[in-house]
PDB file of N, CA and C in Angstrom:
ATOM      1  N   MET A   1      37.457  33.782  21.972  1.00 87.00           N
ATOM      2  CA  MET A   1      36.034  33.793  22.257  1.00 87.00           C
ATOM      3  C   MET A   1      35.704  32.594  23.151  1.00 87.00           C
ATOM      4  N   TRP A   2      34.861  32.791  24.109  1.00 92.00           N
ATOM      5  CA  TRP A   2      34.416  31.737  25.025  1.00 92.00           C
ATOM      6  C   TRP A   2      32.919  31.538  24.822  1.00 92.00           C
ATOM      7  N   TYR A   3      32.453  30.275  24.915  1.00 93.00           N
ATOM      8  CA  TYR A   3      31.047  29.954  24.686  1.00 93.00           C
ATOM      9  C   TYR A   3      30.456  29.219  25.888  1.00 93.00           C
ATOM     10  N   CYS A   4      29.173  29.473  26.152  1.00 95.00           N
ATOM     11  CA  CYS A   4      28.439  28.715  27.166  1.00 95.00           C
ATOM     12  C   CYS A   4      27.861  27.478  26.492  1.00 95.00           C
ATOM     13  N   LYS A   5      28.078  26.293  27.095  1.00 94.00           N
ATOM     14  CA  LYS A   5      27.605  25.050  26.480  1.00 94.00           C
ATOM     15  C   LYS A   5      26.106  24.824  26.661  1.00 94.00           C
ATOM     16  N   HIS A   6      25.439  25.651  27.449  1.00 94.00           N
ATOM     17  CA  HIS A   6      24.004  25.481  27.663  1.00 94.00           C
ATOM     18  C   HIS A   6      23.141  26.428  26.820  1.00 94.00           C
ATOM     19  N   CYS A   7      23.624  27.654  26.596  1.00 94.00           N
ATOM     20  CA  CYS A   7      22.822  28.609  25.827  1.00 94.00           C
ATOM     21  C   CYS A   7      23.480  29.033  24.518  1.00 94.00           C
ATOM     22  N   GLY A   8      24.778  28.741  24.359  1.00 93.00           N
ATOM     23  CA  GLY A   8      25.485  29.078  23.129  1.00 93.00           C
ATOM     24  C   GLY A   8      25.962  30.511  23.040  1.00 93.00           C
ATOM     25  N   GLN A   9      25.729  31.306  24.062  1.00 94.00           N
ATOM     26  CA  GLN A   9      26.155  32.704  24.054  1.00 94.00           C
ATOM     27  C   GLN A   9      27.678  32.786  24.036  1.00 94.00           C
ATOM     28  N   SER A  10      28.207  33.754  23.297  1.00 92.00           N
ATOM     29  CA  SER A  10      29.658  33.935  23.239  1.00 92.00           C
ATOM     30  C   SER A  10      30.070  35.094  24.140  1.00 92.00           C
ATOM     31  N   PHE A  11      31.282  34.989  24.657  1.00 94.00           N
ATOM     32  CA  PHE A  11      31.828  35.996  25.563  1.00 94.00           C
ATOM     33  C   PHE A  11      33.236  36.343  25.137  1.00 94.00           C
ATOM     34  N   ARG A  12      33.635  37.577  25.340  1.00 93.00           N
ATOM     35  CA  ARG A  12      34.985  38.017  24.996  1.00 93.00           C
ATOM     36  C   ARG A  12      35.990  37.669  26.085  1.00 93.00           C
ATOM     37  N   SER A  13      35.496  37.363  27.290  1.00 93.00           N
ATOM     38  CA  SER A  13      36.414  36.988  28.359  1.00 93.00           C
ATOM     39  C   SER A  13      35.813  35.853  29.184  1.00 93.00           C
ATOM     40  N   LEU A  14      36.670  35.056  29.769  1.00 93.00           N
ATOM     41  CA  LEU A  14      36.231  33.964  30.628  1.00 93.00           C
ATOM     42  C   LEU A  14      35.571  34.512  31.884  1.00 93.00           C
ATOM     43  N   LEU A  15      36.027  35.641  32.363  1.00 93.00           N
ATOM     44  CA  LEU A  15      35.456  36.281  33.548  1.00 93.00           C
ATOM     45  C   LEU A  15      33.986  36.644  33.316  1.00 93.00           C
ATOM     46  N   ALA A  16      33.679  37.207  32.161  1.00 92.00           N
ATOM     47  CA  ALA A  16      32.292  37.556  31.824  1.00 92.00           C
ATOM     48  C   ALA A  16      31.414  36.310  31.779  1.00 92.00           C
ATOM     49  N   LEU A  17      31.929  35.221  31.227  1.00 94.00           N
ATOM     50  CA  LEU A  17      31.182  33.966  31.169  1.00 94.00           C
ATOM     51  C   LEU A  17      30.912  33.440  32.580  1.00 94.00           C
ATOM     52  N   LYS A  18      31.905  33.427  33.420  1.00 91.00           N
ATOM     53  CA  LYS A  18      31.792  32.848  34.766  1.00 91.00           C
ATOM     54  C   LYS A  18      30.788  33.572  35.661  1.00 91.00           C
ATOM     55  N   PHE A  19      30.644  34.883  35.488  1.00 90.00           N
ATOM     56  CA  PHE A  19      29.788  35.631  36.393  1.00 90.00           C
ATOM     57  C   PHE A  19      28.402  35.942  35.833  1.00 90.00           C
ATOM     58  N   GLY A  20      28.109  35.465  34.640  1.00 86.00           N
ATOM     59  CA  GLY A  20      26.790  35.681  34.055  1.00 86.00           C
ATOM     60  C   GLY A  20      25.792  34.616  34.486  1.00 86.00           C
ATOM     61  N   ARG A  21      24.517  34.908  34.324  1.00 93.00           N
ATOM     62  CA  ARG A  21      23.465  33.957  34.647  1.00 93.00           C
ATOM     63  C   ARG A  21      22.944  33.333  33.358  1.00 93.00           C
ATOM     64  N   CYS A  22      22.636  32.029  33.421  1.00 94.00           N
ATOM     65  CA  CYS A  22      22.181  31.293  32.235  1.00 94.00           C
ATOM     66  C   CYS A  22      20.864  30.586  32.561  1.00 94.00           C
ATOM     67  N   ALA A  23      19.824  30.918  31.837  1.00 93.00           N
ATOM     68  CA  ALA A  23      18.510  30.310  32.061  1.00 93.00           C
ATOM     69  C   ALA A  23      18.455  28.846  31.615  1.00 93.00           C
ATOM     70  N   ASN A  24      19.348  28.438  30.718  1.00 91.00           N
ATOM     71  CA  ASN A  24      19.338  27.064  30.202  1.00 91.00           C
ATOM     72  C   ASN A  24      20.146  26.091  31.053  1.00 91.00           C
ATOM     73  N   SER A  25      20.998  26.605  31.911  1.00 92.00           N
ATOM     74  CA  SER A  25      21.894  25.765  32.706  1.00 92.00           C
ATOM     75  C   SER A  25      21.189  25.224  33.950  1.00 92.00           C
ATOM     76  N   PRO A  26      21.441  23.959  34.310  1.00 91.00           N
ATOM     77  CA  PRO A  26      20.837  23.403  35.529  1.00 91.00           C
ATOM     78  C   PRO A  26      21.315  24.117  36.803  1.00 91.00           C
ATOM     79  N   THR A  27      22.490  24.741  36.740  1.00 93.00           N
ATOM     80  CA  THR A  27      23.022  25.459  37.900  1.00 93.00           C
ATOM     81  C   THR A  27      22.644  26.936  37.895  1.00 93.00           C
ATOM     82  N   GLY A  28      22.100  27.416  36.781  1.00 95.00           N
ATOM     83  CA  GLY A  28      21.757  28.833  36.663  1.00 95.00           C
ATOM     84  C   GLY A  28      22.932  29.701  36.240  1.00 95.00           C
ATOM     85  N   LYS A  29      24.089  29.080  36.025  1.00 95.00           N
ATOM     86  CA  LYS A  29      25.287  29.818  35.624  1.00 95.00           C
ATOM     87  C   LYS A  29      25.789  29.281  34.289  1.00 95.00           C
ATOM     88  N   HIS A  30      26.448  30.153  33.547  1.00 96.00           N
ATOM     89  CA  HIS A  30      27.061  29.720  32.292  1.00 96.00           C
ATOM     90  C   HIS A  30      28.167  28.718  32.601  1.00 96.00           C
ATOM     91  N   GLU A  31      28.307  27.728  31.724  1.00 95.00           N
ATOM     92  CA  GLU A  31      29.395  26.766  31.835  1.00 95.00           C
ATOM     93  C   GLU A  31      30.148  26.772  30.519  1.00 95.00           C
ATOM     94  N   ARG A  32      31.452  26.786  30.608  1.00 95.00           N
ATOM     95  CA  ARG A  32      32.317  26.900  29.437  1.00 95.00           C
ATOM     96  C   ARG A  32      32.235  25.671  28.527  1.00 95.00           C
ATOM     97  N   PHE A  33      32.069  25.915  27.234  1.00 95.00           N
ATOM     98  CA  PHE A  33      32.132  24.873  26.215  1.00 95.00           C
ATOM     99  C   PHE A  33      33.599  24.537  26.008  1.00 95.00           C
ATOM    100  N   LEU A  34      33.973  23.265  26.176  1.00 93.00           N
ATOM    101  CA  LEU A  34      35.369  22.858  26.120  1.00 93.00           C
ATOM    102  C   LEU A  34      35.776  22.209  24.798  1.00 93.00           C
ATOM    103  N   GLY A  35      34.849  22.084  23.877  1.00 89.00           N
ATOM    104  CA  GLY A  35      35.153  21.449  22.599  1.00 89.00           C
ATOM    105  C   GLY A  35      35.841  22.382  21.626  1.00 89.00           C
ATOM    106  N   GLU A  36      36.132  21.837  20.459  1.00 82.00           N
ATOM    107  CA  GLU A  36      36.759  22.617  19.401  1.00 82.00           C
ATOM    108  C   GLU A  36      35.737  23.558  18.771  1.00 82.00           C
ATOM    109  N   THR A  37      36.180  24.709  18.371  1.00 74.00           N
ATOM    110  CA  THR A  37      35.311  25.672  17.691  1.00 74.00           C
ATOM    111  C   THR A  37      35.828  25.893  16.280  1.00 74.00           C
ATOM    112  N   ASP A  38      35.740  24.849  15.475  1.00 75.00           N
ATOM    113  CA  ASP A  38      36.260  24.892  14.104  1.00 75.00           C
ATOM    114  C   ASP A  38      35.170  25.145  13.060  1.00 75.00           C
ATOM    115  N   GLY A  39      34.085  25.772  13.476  1.00 77.00           N
ATOM    116  CA  GLY A  39      33.018  26.087  12.531  1.00 77.00           C
ATOM    117  C   GLY A  39      31.908  25.060  12.473  1.00 77.00           C
ATOM    118  N   ARG A  40      32.010  24.000  13.274  1.00 84.00           N
ATOM    119  CA  ARG A  40      30.921  23.019  13.334  1.00 84.00           C
ATOM    120  C   ARG A  40      30.761  22.562  14.783  1.00 84.00           C
ATOM    121  N   PHE A  41      29.531  22.427  15.167  1.00 93.00           N
ATOM    122  CA  PHE A  41      29.199  21.975  16.507  1.00 93.00           C
ATOM    123  C   PHE A  41      28.283  20.772  16.343  1.00 93.00           C
ATOM    124  N   VAL A  42      28.611  19.662  16.995  1.00 94.00           N
ATOM    125  CA  VAL A  42      27.916  18.397  16.790  1.00 94.00           C
ATOM    126  C   VAL A  42      27.203  17.972  18.069  1.00 94.00           C
ATOM    127  N   CYS A  43      25.954  17.506  17.933  1.00 95.00           N
ATOM    128  CA  CYS A  43      25.207  16.978  19.077  1.00 95.00           C
ATOM    129  C   CYS A  43      25.772  15.611  19.447  1.00 95.00           C
ATOM    130  N   LYS A  44      26.069  15.411  20.723  1.00 94.00           N
ATOM    131  CA  LYS A  44      26.651  14.141  21.161  1.00 94.00           C
ATOM    132  C   LYS A  44      25.636  13.012  21.222  1.00 94.00           C
ATOM    133  N   HIS A  45      24.354  13.321  21.100  1.00 93.00           N
ATOM    134  CA  HIS A  45      23.320  12.286  21.173  1.00 93.00           C
ATOM    135  C   HIS A  45      22.850  11.802  19.809  1.00 93.00           C
ATOM    136  N   CYS A  46      22.834  12.697  18.808  1.00 94.00           N
ATOM    137  CA  CYS A  46      22.320  12.293  17.491  1.00 94.00           C
ATOM    138  C   CYS A  46      23.314  12.510  16.358  1.00 94.00           C
ATOM    139  N   GLY A  47      24.389  13.256  16.607  1.00 94.00           N
ATOM    140  CA  GLY A  47      25.401  13.480  15.588  1.00 94.00           C
ATOM    141  C   GLY A  47      25.091  14.567  14.583  1.00 94.00           C
ATOM    142  N   GLN A  48      23.983  15.273  14.756  1.00 95.00           N
ATOM    143  CA  GLN A  48      23.645  16.344  13.831  1.00 95.00           C
ATOM    144  C   GLN A  48      24.621  17.508  14.027  1.00 95.00           C
ATOM    145  N   ALA A  49      25.096  18.094  12.918  1.00 93.00           N
ATOM    146  CA  ALA A  49      26.057  19.194  12.966  1.00 93.00           C
ATOM    147  C   ALA A  49      25.362  20.535  12.739  1.00 93.00           C
ATOM    148  N   PHE A  50      25.864  21.557  13.422  1.00 94.00           N
ATOM    149  CA  PHE A  50      25.321  22.910  13.333  1.00 94.00           C
ATOM    150  C   PHE A  50      26.465  23.892  13.098  1.00 94.00           C
ATOM    151  N   LYS A  51      26.152  25.052  12.510  1.00 92.00           N
ATOM    152  CA  LYS A  51      27.175  26.071  12.259  1.00 92.00           C
ATOM    153  C   LYS A  51      27.463  26.920  13.486  1.00 92.00           C
ATOM    154  N   SER A  52      26.555  26.902  14.465  1.00 91.00           N
ATOM    155  CA  SER A  52      26.797  27.665  15.683  1.00 91.00           C
ATOM    156  C   SER A  52      26.332  26.859  16.897  1.00 91.00           C
ATOM    157  N   LEU A  53      26.956  27.113  18.007  1.00 93.00           N
ATOM    158  CA  LEU A  53      26.577  26.455  19.254  1.00 93.00           C
ATOM    159  C   LEU A  53      25.189  26.895  19.689  1.00 93.00           C
ATOM    160  N   SER A  54      24.844  28.132  19.400  1.00 92.00           N
ATOM    161  CA  SER A  54      23.524  28.661  19.747  1.00 92.00           C
ATOM    162  C   SER A  54      22.406  27.888  19.042  1.00 92.00           C
ATOM    163  N   PHE A  55      22.571  27.612  17.751  1.00 94.00           N
ATOM    164  CA  PHE A  55      21.571  26.822  17.021  1.00 94.00           C
ATOM    165  C   PHE A  55      21.476  25.412  17.593  1.00 94.00           C
ATOM    166  N   LEU A  56      22.610  24.820  17.925  1.00 94.00           N
ATOM    167  CA  LEU A  56      22.628  23.461  18.455  1.00 94.00           C
ATOM    168  C   LEU A  56      21.830  23.363  19.749  1.00 94.00           C
ATOM    169  N   VAL A  57      22.132  24.199  20.728  1.00 93.00           N
ATOM    170  CA  VAL A  57      21.513  24.069  22.052  1.00 93.00           C
ATOM    171  C   VAL A  57      20.042  24.482  22.096  1.00 93.00           C
ATOM    172  N   HIS A  58      19.562  25.141  21.055  1.00 92.00           N
ATOM    173  CA  HIS A  58      18.155  25.540  21.039  1.00 92.00           C
ATOM    174  C   HIS A  58      17.278  24.614  20.194  1.00 92.00           C
ATOM    175  N   GLY A  59      17.845  23.518  19.696  1.00 90.00           N
ATOM    176  CA  GLY A  59      17.081  22.574  18.895  1.00 90.00           C
ATOM    177  C   GLY A  59      16.639  21.365  19.704  1.00 90.00           C
ATOM    178  N   HIS A  60      15.582  20.722  19.255  1.00 95.00           N
ATOM    179  CA  HIS A  60      15.069  19.520  19.930  1.00 95.00           C
ATOM    180  C   HIS A  60      15.778  18.273  19.402  1.00 95.00           C
ATOM    181  N   CYS A  61      16.094  17.360  20.317  1.00 95.00           N
ATOM    182  CA  CYS A  61      16.787  16.123  19.958  1.00 95.00           C
ATOM    183  C   CYS A  61      16.024  14.941  20.557  1.00 95.00           C
ATOM    184  N   THR A  62      15.581  14.042  19.706  1.00 92.00           N
ATOM    185  CA  THR A  62      14.808  12.887  20.187  1.00 92.00           C
ATOM    186  C   THR A  62      15.679  11.848  20.884  1.00 92.00           C
ATOM    187  N   LYS A  63      16.979  11.893  20.691  1.00 90.00           N
ATOM    188  CA  LYS A  63      17.876  10.923  21.332  1.00 90.00           C
ATOM    189  C   LYS A  63      18.448  11.414  22.667  1.00 90.00           C
ATOM    190  N   SER A  64      18.281  12.675  22.963  1.00 90.00           N
ATOM    191  CA  SER A  64      18.837  13.251  24.187  1.00 90.00           C
ATOM    192  C   SER A  64      17.905  13.017  25.380  1.00 90.00           C
ATOM    193  N   PRO A  65      18.453  12.681  26.546  1.00 88.00           N
ATOM    194  CA  PRO A  65      17.602  12.510  27.731  1.00 88.00           C
ATOM    195  C   PRO A  65      16.953  13.817  28.193  1.00 88.00           C
ATOM    196  N   THR A  66      17.525  14.958  27.810  1.00 88.00           N
ATOM    197  CA  THR A  66      16.955  16.252  28.187  1.00 88.00           C
ATOM    198  C   THR A  66      15.987  16.787  27.133  1.00 88.00           C
ATOM    199  N   GLY A  67      15.971  16.164  25.947  1.00 92.00           N
ATOM    200  CA  GLY A  67      15.086  16.605  24.877  1.00 92.00           C
ATOM    201  C   GLY A  67      15.680  17.690  23.987  1.00 92.00           C
ATOM    202  N   VAL A  68      16.868  18.181  24.329  1.00 92.00           N
ATOM    203  CA  VAL A  68      17.535  19.189  23.508  1.00 92.00           C
ATOM    204  C   VAL A  68      18.916  18.672  23.112  1.00 92.00           C
ATOM    205  N   HIS A  69      19.438  19.202  22.007  1.00 95.00           N
ATOM    206  CA  HIS A  69      20.784  18.834  21.579  1.00 95.00           C
ATOM    207  C   HIS A  69      21.785  19.271  22.640  1.00 95.00           C
ATOM    208  N   GLU A  70      22.802  18.461  22.837  1.00 94.00           N
ATOM    209  CA  GLU A  70      23.889  18.800  23.745  1.00 94.00           C
ATOM    210  C   GLU A  70      25.192  18.673  22.965  1.00 94.00           C
ATOM    211  N   PRO A  71      26.108  19.633  23.114  1.00 95.00           N
ATOM    212  CA  PRO A  71      27.313  19.623  22.288  1.00 95.00           C
ATOM    213  C   PRO A  71      28.307  18.533  22.659  1.00 95.00           C
ATOM    214  N   TYR A  72      28.912  17.972  21.632  1.00 94.00           N
ATOM    215  CA  TYR A  72      30.041  17.060  21.807  1.00 94.00           C
ATOM    216  C   TYR A  72      31.248  17.936  22.110  1.00 94.00           C
ATOM    217  N   GLU A  73      31.955  17.634  23.195  1.00 93.00           N
ATOM    218  CA  GLU A  73      33.062  18.486  23.602  1.00 93.00           C
ATOM    219  C   GLU A  73      34.432  17.846  23.408  1.00 93.00           C
ATOM    220  N   GLY A  74      34.487  16.750  22.686  1.00 88.00           N
ATOM    221  CA  GLY A  74      35.768  16.120  22.395  1.00 88.00           C
ATOM    222  C   GLY A  74      36.387  16.697  21.130  1.00 88.00           C
ATOM    223  N   LYS A  75      37.500  16.118  20.732  1.00 86.00           N
ATOM    224  CA  LYS A  75      38.174  16.537  19.500  1.00 86.00           C
ATOM    225  C   LYS A  75      37.449  15.963  18.293  1.00 86.00           C
ATOM    226  N   HIS A  76      37.374  16.754  17.237  1.00 84.00           N
ATOM    227  CA  HIS A  76      36.817  16.257  15.974  1.00 84.00           C
ATOM    228  C   HIS A  76      37.920  15.493  15.249  1.00 84.00           C
ATOM    229  N   SER A  77      37.618  14.252  14.944  1.00 83.00           N
ATOM    230  CA  SER A  77      38.610  13.417  14.270  1.00 83.00           C
ATOM    231  C   SER A  77      37.884  12.461  13.341  1.00 83.00           C
ATOM    232  N   GLY A  78      38.592  11.589  12.729  1.00 82.00           N
ATOM    233  CA  GLY A  78      37.984  10.583  11.863  1.00 82.00           C
ATOM    234  C   GLY A  78      37.712   9.294  12.612  1.00 82.00           C
ATOM    235  N   ARG A  79      37.830   9.344  13.941  1.00 91.00           N
ATOM    236  CA  ARG A  79      37.638   8.141  14.748  1.00 91.00           C
ATOM    237  C   ARG A  79      36.999   8.508  16.087  1.00 91.00           C
ATOM    238  N   TYR A  80      35.835   7.938  16.339  1.00 93.00           N
ATOM    239  CA  TYR A  80      35.105   8.194  17.581  1.00 93.00           C
ATOM    240  C   TYR A  80      34.853   6.859  18.277  1.00 93.00           C
ATOM    241  N   THR A  81      35.088   6.815  19.567  1.00 94.00           N
ATOM    242  CA  THR A  81      34.968   5.589  20.339  1.00 94.00           C
ATOM    243  C   THR A  81      33.755   5.664  21.260  1.00 94.00           C
ATOM    244  N   CYS A  82      32.972   4.584  21.315  1.00 95.00           N
ATOM    245  CA  CYS A  82      31.817   4.521  22.206  1.00 95.00           C
ATOM    246  C   CYS A  82      32.309   4.448  23.654  1.00 95.00           C
ATOM    247  N   HIS A  83      31.737   5.294  24.476  1.00 93.00           N
ATOM    248  CA  HIS A  83      32.084   5.375  25.897  1.00 93.00           C
ATOM    249  C   HIS A  83      31.804   4.066  26.632  1.00 93.00           C
ATOM    250  N   TYR A  84      30.808   3.318  26.196  1.00 95.00           N
ATOM    251  CA  TYR A  84      30.367   2.125  26.913  1.00 95.00           C
ATOM    252  C   TYR A  84      30.990   0.820  26.433  1.00 95.00           C
ATOM    253  N   CYS A  85      31.142   0.653  25.125  1.00 96.00           N
ATOM    254  CA  CYS A  85      31.619  -0.643  24.624  1.00 96.00           C
ATOM    255  C   CYS A  85      32.981  -0.590  23.929  1.00 96.00           C
ATOM    256  N   GLY A  86      33.444   0.604  23.582  1.00 95.00           N
ATOM    257  CA  GLY A  86      34.751   0.744  22.953  1.00 95.00           C
ATOM    258  C   GLY A  86      34.766   0.595  21.443  1.00 95.00           C
ATOM    259  N   GLU A  87      33.626   0.334  20.823  1.00 96.00           N
ATOM    260  CA  GLU A  87      33.580   0.220  19.360  1.00 96.00           C
ATOM    261  C   GLU A  87      33.882   1.583  18.742  1.00 96.00           C
ATOM    262  N   THR A  88      34.575   1.596  17.597  1.00 95.00           N
ATOM    263  CA  THR A  88      34.941   2.862  16.964  1.00 95.00           C
ATOM    264  C   THR A  88      34.144   3.099  15.686  1.00 95.00           C
ATOM    265  N   PHE A  89      33.949   4.384  15.371  1.00 95.00           N
ATOM    266  CA  PHE A  89      33.167   4.807  14.217  1.00 95.00           C
ATOM    267  C   PHE A  89      33.859   5.984  13.541  1.00 95.00           C
ATOM    268  N   ALA A  90      33.538   6.218  12.275  1.00 94.00           N
ATOM    269  CA  ALA A  90      34.124   7.309  11.507  1.00 94.00           C
ATOM    270  C   ALA A  90      33.490   8.657  11.836  1.00 94.00           C
ATOM    271  N   ASP A  91      32.224   8.650  12.300  1.00 93.00           N
ATOM    272  CA  ASP A  91      31.565   9.906  12.664  1.00 93.00           C
ATOM    273  C   ASP A  91      30.544   9.661  13.765  1.00 93.00           C
ATOM    274  N   ILE A  92      30.152  10.723  14.425  1.00 93.00           N
ATOM    275  CA  ILE A  92      29.223  10.624  15.553  1.00 93.00           C
ATOM    276  C   ILE A  92      27.815  10.270  15.084  1.00 93.00           C
ATOM    277  N   PHE A  93      27.427  10.758  13.907  1.00 93.00           N
ATOM    278  CA  PHE A  93      26.090  10.457  13.394  1.00 93.00           C
ATOM    279  C   PHE A  93      25.877   8.953  13.258  1.00 93.00           C
ATOM    280  N   SER A  94      26.803   8.263  12.591  1.00 92.00           N
ATOM    281  CA  SER A  94      26.632   6.818  12.419  1.00 92.00           C
ATOM    282  C   SER A  94      26.744   6.089  13.757  1.00 92.00           C
ATOM    283  N   MET A  95      27.582   6.588  14.643  1.00 93.00           N
ATOM    284  CA  MET A  95      27.727   5.981  15.962  1.00 93.00           C
ATOM    285  C   MET A  95      26.419   6.008  16.749  1.00 93.00           C
ATOM    286  N   THR A  96      25.804   7.167  16.824  1.00 92.00           N
ATOM    287  CA  THR A  96      24.609   7.337  17.664  1.00 92.00           C
ATOM    288  C   THR A  96      23.362   6.698  17.064  1.00 92.00           C
ATOM    289  N   HIS A  97      23.427   6.279  15.821  1.00 91.00           N
ATOM    290  CA  HIS A  97      22.268   5.649  15.197  1.00 91.00           C
ATOM    291  C   HIS A  97      22.349   4.120  15.184  1.00 91.00           C
ATOM    292  N   GLU A  98      23.317   3.578  15.897  1.00 93.00           N
ATOM    293  CA  GLU A  98      23.418   2.127  16.045  1.00 93.00           C
ATOM    294  C   GLU A  98      23.207   1.749  17.508  1.00 93.00           C
ATOM    295  N   ASN A  99      22.722   0.542  17.718  1.00 94.00           N
ATOM    296  CA  ASN A  99      22.448   0.063  19.067  1.00 94.00           C
ATOM    297  C   ASN A  99      23.715  -0.387  19.783  1.00 94.00           C
ATOM    298  N   CYS A 100      23.731  -0.164  21.102  1.00 95.00           N
ATOM    299  CA  CYS A 100      24.834  -0.595  21.951  1.00 95.00           C
ATOM    300  C   CYS A 100      24.235  -1.333  23.147  1.00 95.00           C
ATOM    301  N   LEU A 101      24.617  -2.565  23.319  1.00 95.00           N
ATOM    302  CA  LEU A 101      24.066  -3.382  24.406  1.00 95.00           C
ATOM    303  C   LEU A 101      24.543  -2.951  25.791  1.00 95.00           C
ATOM    304  N   MET A 102      25.629  -2.195  25.853  1.00 95.00           N
ATOM    305  CA  MET A 102      26.191  -1.802  27.137  1.00 95.00           C
ATOM    306  C   MET A 102      25.764  -0.409  27.597  1.00 95.00           C
ATOM    307  N   SER A 103      25.167   0.374  26.718  1.00 92.00           N
ATOM    308  CA  SER A 103      24.767   1.747  27.028  1.00 92.00           C
ATOM    309  C   SER A 103      23.385   1.781  27.679  1.00 92.00           C
ATOM    310  N   PRO A 104      23.186   2.610  28.710  1.00 90.00           N
ATOM    311  CA  PRO A 104      21.862   2.721  29.327  1.00 90.00           C
ATOM    312  C   PRO A 104      20.800   3.276  28.373  1.00 90.00           C
ATOM    313  N   SER A 105      21.233   4.074  27.374  1.00 86.00           N
ATOM    314  CA  SER A 105      20.283   4.632  26.416  1.00 86.00           C
ATOM    315  C   SER A 105      19.951   3.639  25.303  1.00 86.00           C
ATOM    316  N   GLY A 106      20.782   2.598  25.180  1.00 91.00           N
ATOM    317  CA  GLY A 106      20.595   1.618  24.108  1.00 91.00           C
ATOM    318  C   GLY A 106      21.326   1.972  22.829  1.00 91.00           C
ATOM    319  N   HIS A 107      21.968   3.152  22.784  1.00 89.00           N
ATOM    320  CA  HIS A 107      22.715   3.613  21.615  1.00 89.00           C
ATOM    321  C   HIS A 107      24.148   3.916  22.022  1.00 89.00           C
ATOM    322  N   HIS A 108      25.051   3.808  21.057  1.00 93.00           N
ATOM    323  CA  HIS A 108      26.437   4.184  21.312  1.00 93.00           C
ATOM    324  C   HIS A 108      26.509   5.664  21.673  1.00 93.00           C
ATOM    325  N   GLU A 109      27.403   6.010  22.570  1.00 92.00           N
ATOM    326  CA  GLU A 109      27.624   7.407  22.953  1.00 92.00           C
ATOM    327  C   GLU A 109      29.117   7.697  22.878  1.00 92.00           C
ATOM    328  N   PRO A 110      29.494   8.841  22.283  1.00 93.00           N
ATOM    329  CA  PRO A 110      30.916   9.111  22.088  1.00 93.00           C
ATOM    330  C   PRO A 110      31.651   9.432  23.376  1.00 93.00           C
ATOM    331  N   GLU A 111      32.881   8.970  23.443  1.00 91.00           N
ATOM    332  CA  GLU A 111      33.767   9.314  24.534  1.00 91.00           C
ATOM    333  C   GLU A 111      34.290  10.718  24.227  1.00 91.00           C
ATOM    334  N   GLU A 112      34.268  11.600  25.200  1.00 83.00           N
ATOM    335  CA  GLU A 112      34.742  12.970  24.980  1.00 83.00           C
ATOM    336  C   GLU A 112      36.149  13.073  25.525  1.00 83.00           C
ATOM    337  N   GLU A 113      37.110  12.942  24.627  1.00 68.00           N
ATOM    338  CA  GLU A 113      38.539  12.948  25.005  1.00 68.00           C
ATOM    339  C   GLU A 113      39.104  14.327  24.976  1.00 68.00           C
TER     340      GLU A 113
END
């Protein structure tokens, strides 16, 4: 199964995803979600977890510059590193709720490995 990271729609083939139109995407086209699909989808700005990518991308996020949740596309692990300062955390939620002096947003942001 392939997912669009902007609208959460699922596709049975990559070809169908590539040629479809997406109203949520800045380019107007679906873009492939590259993260793990292990039954949880996490917002990279606030760390909130969702059971589906569709629920995630349609929710409002006060920490996101776009105002909506955006999916974390890295590997889910017990260790997350801030993209700006290199500090590590056990989960994205605790990471994004602490201040980072090096981040333009003022909060730690996960590196998507």
